[in-house]
Amino acid sequence: MDISMKEAAAFLREADDIVILCHRNPDGDTLGCGYGLWHALRALGKRAAVRCSDPLPHKLRFLAEGYREEAFSPKTVVSVDIADEQLFGEGLQEYLGRVDLAVDHHPSQTYFARRTLLEADSAAACEVVCLLAQELGVPFSAQMAACFYTGMATDTGCFKFSNTTPRTHRLAARMMELGCDYAEIGKRVFDTKTAGEFAIEREALNGMEVHFAGQAALIVLTQEMYARCGVSEADADGLAALPRKLEGVEVGITIKERGPGEYKISMRSVDRVNVSELCKLFGGGGHLRAAGCTISGSLDEVKTLLLGAVGRALEETA
Amino acid sequence: MDISMKEAAAFLREADDIVILCHRNPDGDTLGCGYGLWHALRALGKRAAVRCSDPLPHKLRFLAEGYREEAFSPKTVVSVDIADEQLFGEGLQEYLGRVDLAVDHHPSQTYFARRTLLEADSAAACEVVCLLAQELGVPFSAQMAACFYTGMATDTGCFKFSNTTPRTHRLAARMMELGCDYAEIGKRVFDTKTAGEFAIEREALNGMEVHFAGQAALIVLTQEMYARCGVSEADADGLAALPRKLEGVEVGITIKERGPGEYKISMRSVDRVNVSELCKLFGGGGHLRAAGCTISGSLDEVKTLLLGAVGRALEETA
């Protein structure tokens, strides 16, 4: 059932002993929502806890500042930034079918919860949770503002991507006035790389291939590279944006080895090729300009399959 | 003479045949000011022209969309985003001592003009010129909005640096509502690199040195590297931000070869070392966290000098 901001606020005012669920492989938006909402609920005098299947990424640990665990048996379950129960991950299986309120911004929301507050034109779920906290009338601490700001900044590539709206900027301005240390957040989230992240970026750049007269660029990330550079697959996620940055490239392809003979593909396009359609050819999907799929085979086979499909798409849209 | 926004607007309303000066090595802010103000003056029915010693960088050519040259003999000279006449460059020498109005945001403004509109707390000079255009009451075209947005975005590292203010975000929101294609601007300015830029970044990364138990990182850019990668020194300017991005680094050093035995140094720090003081030791200067100097000698000599000074500063601030 779709509910309004006011109805969601009314529901939370009546609720207590609330578990807040974040999606697996957590990012700044789901965690910003989770910890931001936790502070808002605490300010209302409620007991609450944040749950996620995966640990907090190193760069985002600051979001949990001021957070405390307390013992209670959950009466209410709220999910934030989760479009589909498949994104709960292994650690949250006990909450399947038990979500009372889902707060989200994904157009692909599957309405798995009893009540859903969806704002599909919001750049970040943090915008929705921020407005919900305003509706609840709680005072905003600097830490709450930092949580919401982080979600807005990370989901928009620091206000750069096309999903950014004037409202995103205005809410960010408000969070700055409420005391969030935006410069420190920007530095931690966007401008800091570990030695391992530098090393794997260097290897990826050194191996970047260019095809179709510069219209496609491709990088490969292998388990051996992760091990040599001492990084996790998640640490290397951001590299999928690299190939598309090359001037003249329409399609950027990142091939990530998952296991022997299994490759996860990320595709990005600039303004002609529908990479969601391309990835559907291989059983995947996604958005018009950012999509993914999984292909089995040798690396050479996977490359040949992908480049064949990309080449045809480039010709058809030329 | 310091003048107010209203006085600057009154001055421009009375002026005509206006030359707008941008600083040498032009960036998004000075050019956004220049072309944005040109459109505003044209909307007031005035003749105007934009002048700069150096050509428009490839990535910023879109700022000149809709710009036309027309013949007139200048009666009024306005400079934008220029703190000091030394930044006029060779092509603007004829305007030395002849500026009627300087519009700027640098605290280091030297008051070389007859009238100065200075807002030193503005993140970008484009914020000041944008407000000036509002004060003039001209209708904002999408192109004007794109010019001002570009200056605000580039001078703040896309709203990430500590100079960003709530007003910067709110003005950016307004420019978006006025139709500037912020996603395209973001992609061109922040997310596109030429093959040469990729190549020199790869070389710089491959040669990055780490000193003082990870507290300092250093890259070297040589004329040979520029030639091999087919880039200009200006194309490689952004690389000065690289060494500081390494986690744990307090001082990032970039050594750029200018000519035989002459090196230009860029230093960046995170939160302890005053790099302006450090660069003063070598006859340079700048800001607390970003400064520069020029040193003569062999590369090894320059490195030894710099690392000696950086090591002492790291010890003193430990």
XYZ file of C-alpha atoms in Angstrom, chain A residues 58 149 157-166 169-170 172-174 176-177 182-183 186-187 190-195 198 201-202 205-206 208 242 244-247 270, chain B residues 58 149 157-166 169-170 172-174 176-177 182-183 186-187 190-195 198 201-202 205-206 208 242 244-247 270:
82
model
C 35.575 1.656 6.246
C 23.889 14.796 3.469
C 28.114 11.521 -7.489
C 28.398 14.702 -5.413
C 25.459 16.500 -7.062
C 26.806 15.738 -10.542
C 24.560 13.019 -11.964
C 21.318 13.663 -13.840
C 19.210 12.402 -10.915
C 20.198 15.514 -8.894
C 17.334 17.981 -8.534
C 17.110 21.543 -7.248
C 20.820 21.042 -3.522
C 18.408 22.897 -1.234
C 22.089 19.782 1.149
C 22.253 23.527 1.915
C 19.943 22.955 4.909
C 25.164 22.290 5.950
C 23.387 24.940 8.025
C 30.449 18.437 4.397
C 34.111 19.113 3.511
C 33.497 14.871 0.767
C 37.133 14.165 1.461
C 35.204 11.017 -2.675
C 38.824 12.057 -2.226
C 40.493 9.291 -0.240
C 41.826 6.040 -1.651
C 43.714 3.282 0.107
C 47.072 2.155 -1.280
C 45.364 3.126 -5.967
C 43.220 1.480 -10.359
C 46.760 1.616 -11.758
C 44.329 1.673 -16.289
C 47.430 -0.147 -17.493
C 42.467 -0.670 -20.436
C 36.603 4.515 -15.393
C 33.402 5.662 -19.807
C 35.516 8.627 -18.729
C 37.769 8.279 -21.764
C 36.863 11.047 -24.210
C 27.171 8.115 -22.539
C 38.781 22.242 -24.837
C 26.676 26.970 -12.653
C 35.231 20.605 -6.750
C 31.535 20.005 -7.482
C 30.252 21.386 -4.147
C 32.731 19.273 -2.202
C 35.409 21.673 -0.936
C 35.184 23.624 2.311
C 34.600 26.906 0.446
C 31.116 25.682 -0.583
C 28.326 27.464 1.286
C 24.584 26.883 1.578
C 23.922 25.094 -3.357
C 20.860 27.335 -3.485
C 23.081 26.034 -8.196
C 19.496 24.868 -7.606
C 18.242 28.094 -9.199
C 19.194 24.134 -12.676
C 15.638 25.502 -12.654
C 24.127 20.308 -15.170
C 24.525 16.579 -15.903
C 29.395 17.615 -14.843
C 30.271 14.926 -17.325
C 34.641 16.266 -14.134
C 34.092 12.908 -15.814
C 35.865 13.101 -19.173
C 39.559 12.549 -19.776
C 41.459 12.449 -23.047
C 43.603 9.434 -23.863
C 44.646 8.965 -18.912
C 47.763 9.870 -14.895
C 48.841 6.265 -15.341
C 50.495 6.781 -10.502
C 53.129 4.279 -11.569
C 54.150 7.756 -7.058
C 46.372 12.869 -6.665
C 46.906 13.749 -1.188
C 44.134 11.253 -2.014
C 46.193 8.360 -0.692
C 44.773 7.365 2.679
C 45.027 17.412 4.761
